[in-house]
mmCIF file of C-alpha atoms in Angstrom:
data_model
loop_
_atom_site.group_PDB
_atom_site.id
_atom_site.type_symbol
_atom_site.label_atom_id
_atom_site.label_comp_id
_atom_site.label_asym_id
_atom_site.label_seq_id
_atom_site.Cartn_x
_atom_site.Cartn_y
_atom_site.Cartn_z
ATOM 1 C CA ASP V 65 -48.623 61.937 0.326
ATOM 2 C CA GLY V 66 -50.072 59.637 3.048
ATOM 3 C CA VAL V 67 -53.297 58.751 1.420
ATOM 4 C CA VAL V 68 -55.068 55.571 2.042
ATOM 5 C CA GLN V 69 -55.144 53.331 -0.826
ATOM 6 C CA TRP V 70 -56.876 50.186 0.507
ATOM 7 C CA GLN V 71 -57.128 48.540 3.909
ATOM 8 C CA ARG V 72 -57.409 44.830 4.406
ATOM 9 C CA ILE V 73 -57.728 42.464 7.823
ATOM 10 C CA MET V 74 -55.742 39.322 7.191
ATOM 11 C CA SER V 75 -56.549 36.784 10.199
ATOM 12 C CA ARG V 76 -56.738 32.994 10.753
ATOM 13 C CA GLY V 77 -58.185 32.741 14.512
ATOM 14 C CA GLN V 78 -56.286 35.283 16.374
ATOM 15 C CA SER V 79 -53.469 36.872 14.134
ATOM 16 C CA TYR V 80 -50.487 39.309 14.709
ATOM 17 C CA GLY V 81 -48.662 41.025 12.103
ATOM 18 C CA TYR V 82 -44.819 41.790 12.721
ATOM 19 C CA ALA V 83 -43.252 42.485 9.333
ATOM 20 C CA ALA V 84 -44.005 43.580 5.817
ATOM 21 C CA ALA V 85 -42.004 44.172 2.727
ATOM 22 C CA ALA V 86 -42.541 44.985 -1.081
ATOM 23 C CA ASP V 87 -41.086 43.187 -4.030
ATOM 24 C CA SER V 88 -40.007 44.852 -7.548
ATOM 25 C CA ALA V 89 -43.484 44.152 -9.084
ATOM 26 C CA GLY V 90 -45.366 46.009 -6.250
ATOM 27 C CA ASN V 91 -46.655 42.968 -4.365
ATOM 28 C CA PHE V 92 -46.817 43.228 -0.531
ATOM 29 C CA TYR V 93 -45.685 40.674 1.925
ATOM 30 C CA VAL V 94 -46.949 40.469 5.377
ATOM 31 C CA GLY V 95 -45.406 38.409 8.009
ATOM 32 C CA GLY V 96 -46.432 37.455 11.591
ATOM 33 C CA GLN V 97 -48.353 34.785 13.851
ATOM 34 C CA CYS V 98 -51.594 33.130 13.675
ATOM 35 C CA ASN V 99 -53.268 31.131 16.510
ATOM 36 C CA ASN V 100 -56.105 28.796 15.146
ATOM 37 C CA SER V 101 -57.779 26.929 17.953
ATOM 38 C CA GLY V 102 -54.321 26.615 19.662
ATOM 39 C CA THR V 103 -52.267 25.588 16.552
ATOM 40 C CA TYR V 104 -49.800 28.270 16.300
ATOM 41 C CA ARG V 105 -48.069 29.037 12.781
ATOM 42 C CA GLU V 106 -45.654 31.540 11.648
ATOM 43 C CA SER V 107 -47.701 33.184 8.654
ATOM 44 C CA LEU V 108 -46.486 34.536 5.467
ATOM 45 C CA ILE V 109 -48.877 36.217 3.090
ATOM 46 C CA LYS V 110 -48.383 37.530 -0.401
ATOM 47 C CA VAL V 111 -50.984 40.512 -1.280
ATOM 48 C CA GLN V 112 -51.064 41.783 -4.784
ATOM 49 C CA THR V 113 -51.348 45.548 -5.748
ATOM 50 C CA GLY V 114 -55.154 45.464 -5.467
ATOM 51 C CA GLY V 115 -55.166 44.403 -1.876
ATOM 52 C CA ASN V 116 -56.114 40.566 -2.835
ATOM 53 C CA ALA V 117 -54.186 37.620 -1.366
ATOM 54 C CA ALA V 118 -52.107 35.699 -4.016
ATOM 55 C CA TRP V 119 -51.072 32.948 -1.670
ATOM 56 C CA SER V 120 -50.213 32.350 2.106
ATOM 57 C CA VAL V 121 -48.213 29.839 4.183
ATOM 58 C CA GLY V 122 -47.953 28.934 7.727
ATOM 59 C CA PHE V 123 -44.893 27.232 9.038
ATOM 60 C CA TYR V 124 -43.199 25.872 12.162
ATOM 61 C CA ASP V 125 -40.209 23.768 13.595
ATOM 62 C CA THR V 126 -40.698 20.150 12.616
ATOM 63 C CA GLY V 127 -38.359 19.408 15.565
ATOM 64 C CA THR V 128 -41.370 20.026 18.123
ATOM 65 C CA GLY V 129 -44.121 19.325 15.576
ATOM 66 C CA ILE V 130 -46.043 22.453 16.694
ATOM 67 C CA GLY V 131 -45.563 26.167 16.382
ATOM 68 C CA ASP V 132 -44.316 28.270 19.003
ATOM 69 C CA SER V 133 -46.849 30.462 20.874
ATOM 70 C CA SER V 134 -43.991 33.120 21.600
ATOM 71 C CA GLY V 135 -42.687 32.869 17.828
ATOM 72 C CA SER V 136 -43.317 35.040 15.106
ATOM 73 C CA ILE V 137 -41.617 36.545 11.682
ATOM 74 C CA ASN V 138 -39.566 39.260 12.667
ATOM 75 C CA ALA V 139 -38.232 40.389 9.416
ATOM 76 C CA ILE V 140 -39.006 40.003 5.438
ATOM 77 C CA PHE V 141 -37.012 41.177 2.356
ATOM 78 C CA THR V 142 -37.110 40.306 -1.101
ATOM 79 C CA ASP V 143 -34.429 39.974 -3.896
ATOM 80 C CA SER V 144 -34.361 41.041 -7.669
ATOM 81 C CA SER V 145 -36.179 37.814 -8.727
ATOM 82 C CA ASN V 146 -38.980 38.445 -6.174
ATOM 83 C CA ASN V 147 -37.834 35.408 -3.957
ATOM 84 C CA VAL V 148 -38.720 36.256 -0.305
ATOM 85 C CA TYR V 149 -36.578 35.599 2.726
ATOM 86 C CA THR V 150 -38.154 35.367 6.305
ATOM 87 C CA VAL V 151 -36.287 35.814 9.694
ATOM 88 C CA PHE V 152 -38.496 34.169 12.121
ATOM 89 C CA ARG V 153 -38.285 32.677 15.611
ATOM 90 C CA ASP V 154 -39.880 29.588 16.675
ATOM 91 C CA GLN V 155 -38.069 27.229 19.305
ATOM 92 C CA SER V 156 -34.838 28.527 17.718
ATOM 93 C CA GLY V 157 -33.778 30.955 15.047
ATOM 94 C CA TRP V 158 -34.815 30.374 11.480
ATOM 95 C CA LEU V 159 -33.974 31.856 8.019
ATOM 96 C CA SER V 160 -35.948 30.552 5.026
ATOM 97 C CA LYS V 161 -36.038 31.478 1.560
ATOM 98 C CA PHE V 162 -39.425 31.269 -0.734
ATOM 99 C CA ASN V 163 -39.721 31.756 -4.286
ATOM 100 C CA SER V 164 -42.281 34.234 -5.703
ATOM 101 C CA ALA V 165 -44.978 31.463 -6.009
ATOM 102 C CA GLY V 166 -44.702 30.736 -2.225
ATOM 103 C CA THR V 167 -42.810 27.480 -2.624
ATOM 104 C CA HIS V 168 -40.014 26.622 -0.010
ATOM 105 C CA GLN V 169 -36.608 26.755 -1.295
ATOM 106 C CA TRP V 170 -34.344 26.281 1.862
ATOM 107 C CA SER V 171 -34.284 26.951 5.666
ATOM 108 C CA THR V 172 -31.336 27.025 8.096
ATOM 109 C CA SER V 173 -31.634 27.148 11.863
ATOM 110 C CA MET V 174 -29.660 28.828 14.786
ATOM 111 C CA THR V 175 -29.730 26.687 17.792
ATOM 112 C CA ASP V 176 -27.660 28.701 20.281
ATOM 113 C CA GLY V 177 -29.613 31.867 19.902
ATOM 114 C CA TYR V 178 -31.999 33.541 17.372
ATOM 115 C CA TYR V 179 -32.515 35.567 14.241
ATOM 116 C CA GLY V 180 -33.950 38.981 14.645
ATOM 117 C CA SER V 181 -33.380 40.643 11.066
ATOM 118 C CA GLY V 182 -32.003 40.301 7.607
ATOM 119 C CA ALA V 183 -30.821 42.144 4.302
ATOM 120 C CA LEU V 184 -29.398 41.496 1.178
ATOM 121 C CA ASP V 185 -26.492 42.960 -0.650
ATOM 122 C CA SER V 186 -25.916 43.767 -4.299
ATOM 123 C CA SER V 187 -24.631 40.196 -4.988
ATOM 124 C CA ASN V 188 -27.579 38.453 -3.395
ATOM 125 C CA ASN V 189 -25.774 37.613 -0.182
ATOM 126 C CA VAL V 190 -27.880 37.534 2.838
ATOM 127 C CA TYR V 191 -26.811 39.297 6.389
ATOM 128 C CA VAL V 192 -28.663 38.098 9.334
ATOM 129 C CA LEU V 193 -28.376 39.764 12.714
ATOM 130 C CA GLY V 194 -29.395 38.030 15.919
ATOM 131 C CA SER V 195 -28.358 37.498 19.523
ATOM 132 C CA ALA V 196 -26.786 34.563 21.073
ATOM 133 C CA LYS V 197 -26.006 33.028 24.392
ATOM 134 C CA PRO V 198 -23.009 30.798 24.007
ATOM 135 C CA SER V 199 -22.029 31.057 27.907
ATOM 136 C CA THR V 200 -23.730 33.565 30.475
ATOM 137 C CA LEU V 201 -24.151 36.616 28.333
ATOM 138 C CA TRP V 202 -26.338 37.350 25.470
ATOM 139 C CA ILE V 203 -24.245 39.093 22.698
ATOM 140 C CA LEU V 204 -24.731 40.350 19.216
ATOM 141 C CA SER V 205 -24.446 37.908 16.365
ATOM 142 C CA LEU V 206 -23.868 38.768 12.791
ATOM 143 C CA MET V 207 -23.662 36.487 9.780
ATOM 144 C CA LYS V 208 -23.228 36.557 5.923
ATOM 145 C CA VAL V 209 -24.728 33.704 4.256
ATOM 146 C CA THR V 210 -25.041 32.505 0.639
ATOM 147 C CA SER V 211 -28.527 33.024 -0.919
ATOM 148 C CA THR V 212 -28.453 29.409 -2.808
ATOM 149 C CA GLY V 213 -28.447 27.433 0.293
ATOM 150 C CA GLY V 214 -27.879 29.715 3.548
ATOM 151 C CA SER V 215 -24.182 28.420 4.018
ATOM 152 C CA ALA V 216 -22.009 30.863 6.338
ATOM 153 C CA LEU V 217 -19.309 32.941 4.670
ATOM 154 C CA TRP V 218 -18.324 34.716 7.707
ATOM 155 C CA GLN V 219 -19.692 35.232 11.424
ATOM 156 C CA ARG V 220 -18.806 37.992 13.973
ATOM 157 C CA SER V 221 -19.937 38.675 17.506
ATOM 158 C CA LEU V 222 -20.168 42.016 19.448
ATOM 159 C CA THR V 223 -19.834 41.892 22.976
ATOM 160 C CA GLN V 224 -20.237 44.427 26.124
ATOM 161 C CA THR V 225 -18.291 43.407 29.110
ATOM 162 C CA GLY V 226 -20.519 42.425 31.789
ATOM 163 C CA ALA V 227 -23.813 43.492 30.131
ATOM 164 C CA TYR V 228 -26.303 41.611 27.784
ATOM 165 C CA THR V 229 -26.375 42.905 24.262
ATOM 166 C CA PHE V 230 -29.153 42.427 21.989
ATOM 167 C CA ASP V 231 -30.275 42.721 18.396
ATOM 168 C CA VAL V 232 -32.500 45.426 17.001
ATOM 169 C CA GLY V 233 -31.864 45.845 13.090
ATOM 170 C CA LEU V 234 -29.335 45.794 10.309
ATOM 171 C CA GLY V 235 -29.047 47.496 6.612
ATOM 172 C CA VAL V 236 -26.772 47.257 3.942
ATOM 173 C CA ASP V 237 -25.287 50.290 1.759
ATOM 174 C CA SER V 238 -24.588 50.107 -1.941
ATOM 175 C CA SER V 239 -20.992 49.112 -1.360
ATOM 176 C CA ASN V 240 -22.125 46.416 0.602
ATOM 177 C CA ASN V 241 -21.050 47.531 4.050
ATOM 178 C CA VAL V 242 -23.334 46.396 6.693
ATOM 179 C CA TYR V 243 -24.529 48.491 9.779
ATOM 180 C CA VAL V 244 -26.104 46.971 12.880
ATOM 181 C CA LEU V 245 -28.102 48.337 15.452
ATOM 182 C CA GLY V 246 -28.374 46.806 19.194
ATOM 183 C CA THR V 247 -29.100 47.652 22.525
ATOM 184 C CA THR V 248 -26.695 47.301 25.629
ATOM 185 C CA THR V 249 -25.778 49.147 28.808
ATOM 186 C CA ILE V 250 -23.482 51.912 28.609
ATOM 187 C CA SER V 251 -22.551 54.143 31.563
ATOM 188 C CA ALA V 252 -25.389 52.206 33.368
ATOM 189 C CA THR V 253 -27.983 53.016 31.148
ATOM 190 C CA THR V 254 -29.868 51.303 28.419
ATOM 191 C CA SER V 255 -28.604 52.727 25.117
ATOM 192 C CA PHE V 256 -28.422 52.429 21.352
ATOM 193 C CA VAL V 257 -25.214 50.874 20.000
ATOM 194 C CA LEU V 258 -24.453 51.302 16.230
ATOM 195 C CA ALA V 259 -21.531 49.319 14.360
ATOM 196 C CA LYS V 260 -20.455 49.589 10.623
ATOM 197 C CA TYR V 261 -18.734 46.293 9.083
ATOM 198 C CA ASN V 262 -17.516 46.111 5.666
ATOM 199 C CA SER V 263 -18.334 43.086 3.079
ATOM 200 C CA SER V 264 -15.505 40.870 4.543
ATOM 201 C CA GLY V 265 -16.622 41.252 8.176
ATOM 202 C CA THR V 266 -14.323 43.959 9.486
ATOM 203 C CA ILE V 267 -15.741 46.261 11.722
ATOM 204 C CA GLN V 268 -15.085 50.056 10.760
ATOM 205 C CA TRP V 269 -16.712 51.989 13.589
ATOM 206 C CA GLN V 270 -18.986 51.695 16.622
ATOM 207 C CA ARG V 271 -21.030 54.333 18.448
ATOM 208 C CA GLY V 272 -23.361 54.704 21.461
ATOM 209 C CA PHE V 273 -26.180 56.884 21.778
ATOM 210 C CA GLY V 274 -28.387 58.009 24.606
ATOM 211 C CA LEU V 275 -26.544 57.456 28.043
ATOM 212 C CA SER V 276 -29.146 59.047 29.942
ATOM 213 C CA GLY V 277 -32.729 57.770 31.145
ATOM 214 C CA THR V 278 -33.872 54.481 29.168
ATOM 215 C CA THR V 279 -32.958 55.041 25.494
ATOM 216 C CA SER V 280 -34.274 51.971 23.818
ATOM 217 C CA PRO V 281 -33.411 51.169 20.048
ATOM 218 C CA LEU V 282 -36.544 49.745 17.757
ATOM 219 C CA GLU V 283 -35.335 49.689 14.205
ATOM 220 C CA LEU V 284 -32.718 51.074 11.825
ATOM 221 C CA THR V 285 -32.904 52.298 8.133
ATOM 222 C CA VAL V 286 -29.704 52.669 5.963
ATOM 223 C CA ASP V 287 -29.644 54.520 2.499
ATOM 224 C CA SER V 288 -27.493 53.733 -0.605
ATOM 225 C CA ALA V 289 -24.901 56.252 0.766
ATOM 226 C CA GLY V 290 -24.521 54.732 4.207
ATOM 227 C CA ASN V 291 -26.578 57.322 5.936
ATOM 228 C CA CYS V 292 -28.368 55.322 8.881
ATOM 229 C CA TYR V 293 -31.694 56.510 10.693
ATOM 230 C CA ALA V 294 -31.974 54.661 13.930
ATOM 231 C CA VAL V 295 -35.348 55.168 15.855
ATOM 232 C CA GLY V 296 -36.465 54.333 19.193
ATOM 233 C CA THR V 297 -37.826 55.594 22.538
ATOM 234 C CA SER V 298 -36.229 57.765 25.349
ATOM 235 C CA THR V 299 -37.006 58.736 28.773
ATOM 236 C CA ALA V 300 -34.083 61.180 29.070
ATOM 237 C CA SER V 301 -36.314 64.278 29.272
ATOM 238 C CA GLY V 302 -38.364 62.886 31.932
ATOM 239 C CA THR V 303 -41.403 62.053 29.103
ATOM 240 C CA ALA V 304 -41.482 59.036 27.183
ATOM 241 C CA ASN V 305 -40.798 60.207 23.512
ATOM 242 C CA MET V 306 -39.900 58.860 20.247
ATOM 243 C CA GLN V 307 -36.280 59.488 19.311
ATOM 244 C CA ILE V 308 -34.642 59.796 15.874
ATOM 245 C CA VAL V 309 -30.719 60.094 15.029
ATOM 246 C CA LYS V 310 -29.081 60.039 11.803
ATOM 247 C CA TYR V 311 -25.258 59.095 11.235
ATOM 248 C CA ASN V 312 -23.490 59.232 8.099
ATOM 249 C CA SER V 313 -21.213 56.474 6.677
ATOM 250 C CA SER V 314 -18.282 57.563 8.898
ATOM 251 C CA GLY V 315 -20.128 57.384 12.288
ATOM 252 C CA THR V 316 -20.370 60.997 12.595
ATOM 253 C CA ILE V 317 -23.885 62.110 13.899
ATOM 254 C CA GLN V 318 -25.808 64.645 11.749
ATOM 255 C CA TRP V 319 -28.771 65.460 13.592
ATOM 256 C CA GLN V 320 -31.154 63.938 16.429
ATOM 257 C CA ARG V 321 -34.715 64.897 16.907
ATOM 258 C CA SER V 322 -37.602 63.775 19.505
ATOM 259 C CA ILE V 323 -41.191 63.362 18.571
ATOM 260 C CA VAL V 324 -43.823 63.501 21.355
ATOM 261 C CA TYR V 325 -47.436 62.568 20.492
ATOM 262 C CA GLY V 326 -49.876 63.148 23.199
ATOM 263 C CA SER V 327 -47.530 60.664 25.333
ATOM 264 C CA SER V 328 -45.549 58.581 22.717
ATOM 265 C CA VAL V 329 -44.867 55.118 23.587
ATOM 266 C CA GLY V 330 -43.586 53.337 20.655
ATOM 267 C CA GLY V 331 -41.869 53.845 17.156
ATOM 268 C CA THR V 332 -40.334 52.511 14.210
ATOM 269 C CA ALA V 333 -37.720 53.528 11.029
ATOM 270 C CA SER V 334 -40.554 54.126 8.986
ATOM 271 C CA GLY V 335 -42.116 56.702 11.383
ATOM 272 C CA THR V 336 -44.928 55.030 13.144
ATOM 273 C CA TRP V 337 -45.820 54.774 16.615
ATOM 274 C CA ASN V 338 -48.542 54.293 19.054
ATOM 275 C CA SER V 339 -49.864 56.847 21.547
ATOM 276 C CA THR V 340 -51.608 56.666 24.628
ATOM 277 C CA SER V 341 -54.957 57.537 23.095
ATOM 278 C CA GLY V 342 -54.708 54.361 20.847
ATOM 279 C CA ASP V 343 -53.788 56.267 17.716
ATOM 280 C CA ILE V 344 -51.248 54.581 15.175
ATOM 281 C CA ALA V 345 -49.598 57.467 13.421
ATOM 282 C CA MET V 346 -46.983 57.705 10.585
ATOM 283 C CA LEU V 347 -44.767 60.653 9.737
ATOM 284 C CA LYS V 348 -42.718 61.294 6.657
ATOM 285 C CA LEU V 349 -39.892 63.270 7.866
ATOM 286 C CA PRO V 350 -37.160 65.255 5.910
ATOM 287 C CA LEU V 351 -33.778 63.661 5.494
ATOM 288 C CA ASP V 352 -32.086 66.771 6.937
ATOM 289 C CA GLY V 353 -33.992 67.004 10.165
ATOM 290 C CA SER V 354 -35.726 70.080 9.250
ATOM 291 C CA ARG V 355 -39.307 71.260 9.588
ATOM 292 C CA THR V 356 -39.116 70.901 13.484
ATOM 293 C CA GLY V 357 -42.104 72.574 15.294
ATOM 294 C CA THR V 358 -45.617 72.141 17.054
ATOM 295 C CA TYR V 359 -48.606 70.168 15.068
ATOM 296 C CA THR V 360 -51.817 69.074 15.299
ATOM 297 C CA LEU V 361 -52.945 65.522 14.462
ATOM 298 C CA ASN V 362 -56.728 64.116 14.968
ATOM 299 C CA GLY V 363 -56.868 66.275 17.983
ATOM 300 C CA ASN V 364 -53.390 65.436 19.433
ATOM 301 C CA THR V 365 -50.430 67.934 19.849
ATOM 302 C CA VAL V 366 -47.481 66.758 17.946
ATOM 303 C CA VAL V 367 -44.199 68.203 19.005
ATOM 304 C CA TYR V 368 -41.048 67.449 16.545
ATOM 305 C CA SER V 369 -37.742 69.093 18.194
ATOM 306 C CA ALA V 370 -34.095 68.922 18.329
ATOM 307 C CA SER V 371 -32.863 66.664 21.013
ATOM 308 C CA SER V 372 -29.521 66.498 23.067
ATOM 309 C CA LEU V 373 -28.820 62.990 23.882
ATOM 310 C CA THR V 374 -25.259 61.908 24.226
ATOM 311 C CA ASP V 375 -23.056 60.438 21.111
ATOM 312 C CA THR V 376 -19.881 58.591 22.028
ATOM 313 C CA ALA V 377 -17.488 56.253 20.705
ATOM 314 C CA THR V 378 -17.728 52.716 22.205
ATOM 315 C CA SER V 379 -15.499 49.751 22.695
ATOM 316 C CA LEU V 380 -17.535 46.594 22.572
ATOM 317 C CA THR V 381 -15.590 43.619 21.920
ATOM 318 C CA ASP V 382 -15.815 42.359 18.203
ATOM 319 C CA ALA V 383 -14.556 38.771 17.439
ATOM 320 C CA VAL V 384 -14.704 36.095 14.990
ATOM 321 C CA ALA V 385 -17.779 33.781 16.013
ATOM 322 C CA THR V 386 -18.619 30.207 15.434
ATOM 323 C CA PHE V 387 -22.403 30.248 16.131
ATOM 324 C CA ALA V 388 -24.229 26.609 15.685
ATOM 325 C CA ILE V 389 -26.087 26.935 12.491
ATOM 326 C CA ALA V 390 -27.616 24.112 10.317
ATOM 327 C CA SER V 391 -30.014 23.196 7.453
ATOM 328 C CA GLY V 392 -33.363 22.337 8.779
ATOM 329 C CA THR V 393 -36.979 21.474 7.547
ATOM 330 C CA ILE V 394 -40.045 23.362 8.353
ATOM 331 C CA GLY V 395 -43.540 22.089 8.469
ATOM 332 C CA GLN V 396 -45.830 23.994 6.356
ATOM 333 C CA ASP V 397 -49.706 24.821 6.146
ATOM 334 C CA THR V 398 -51.027 26.363 2.895
ATOM 335 C CA THR V 399 -54.646 27.235 3.890
ATOM 336 C CA LEU V 400 -55.055 30.564 2.306
ATOM 337 C CA ILE V 401 -55.591 33.469 4.730
ATOM 338 C CA VAL V 402 -58.386 35.555 2.983
ATOM 339 C CA PRO V 403 -58.174 39.265 3.272
ATOM 340 C CA SER V 404 -61.416 41.295 4.187
ATOM 341 C CA VAL V 405 -61.840 44.815 3.737
ATOM 342 C CA ALA V 406 -61.292 47.043 6.611
ATOM 343 C CA THR V 407 -62.389 50.742 7.393
ATOM 344 C CA MET V 408 -60.413 52.276 9.972
ATOM 345 C CA SER V 409 -60.478 56.063 10.280
ATOM 346 C CA ALA V 410 -57.345 58.270 8.949
ATOM 347 C CA ALA V 411 -56.258 61.700 9.435
ATOM 348 C CA SER V 412 -53.269 63.932 8.164
ATOM 349 C CA VAL V 413 -51.603 67.095 8.803
ATOM 350 C CA ALA V 414 -48.895 68.635 6.396
ATOM 351 C CA LEU V 415 -45.389 69.176 8.186
#
């Protein structure tokens, strides 16, 4: 119901949080970056159900011996045994596995690009999406790897002729189909690109969304039936707003909506965004796109309405890829990051 249960501040020097996930026992994992007197670390913290930290680890690329000031954990996901997987960028792309006690199991690195997001299928195979630059253009990179050591089972690339294509997010349905969201230039405008692959790496369909103003995707969520919910921002109406679109598993658009909260400037698939007033807002929305209307939240007007951005078939080039990946060793710093109680104010409104 949107009622705050507890709040915590977790910091070691200057700290930033970029990713979060929960395991089957209700523990919560937070990933990001911390800067302790110029020493940068990608940080992973396990928080128990009551808000207390169980363990934390800071890690970095041993190839340089230091953390990268621009690096961070971009994604966290857990398996049925409560092992934790992190996708992070630090000099290159890294995929790492930790057990539930925080002990490092293995890491692999991608040297001609970086990883941006990841997910598991029902057989605990790992899918990682990223961007690579094997020649002059950045392209989407998708890999399926084993959970026992990170060995590649297959790799695919998705390329737009004459334009950069960057990764945004991915999800897996109950049949182990994988859906990838990226951003590229379509009809001379920045737009969403959404594609579906089966578990063998064969592309099933691809769609473009936006095609007017600047439409920038931020996150993707996929349910067990393969419905895809993509979230981003758009300036197509002349006002920056949060954009949500739903596709079914066949690639047919179901509905699209825009949200304006004051002047909205960002958002994620969990329904949070930042406004120009400095608030962080969260929405729980019906899956059928209903309950459009105008609401008031914390003194700001929230307009949730139907939108009419262009949906179209796309023809990006899908191909077998051979990205450079290898087993790697990460440095670790296990100084515990202790959370402290936070008291940020919260307000809610029913849709």
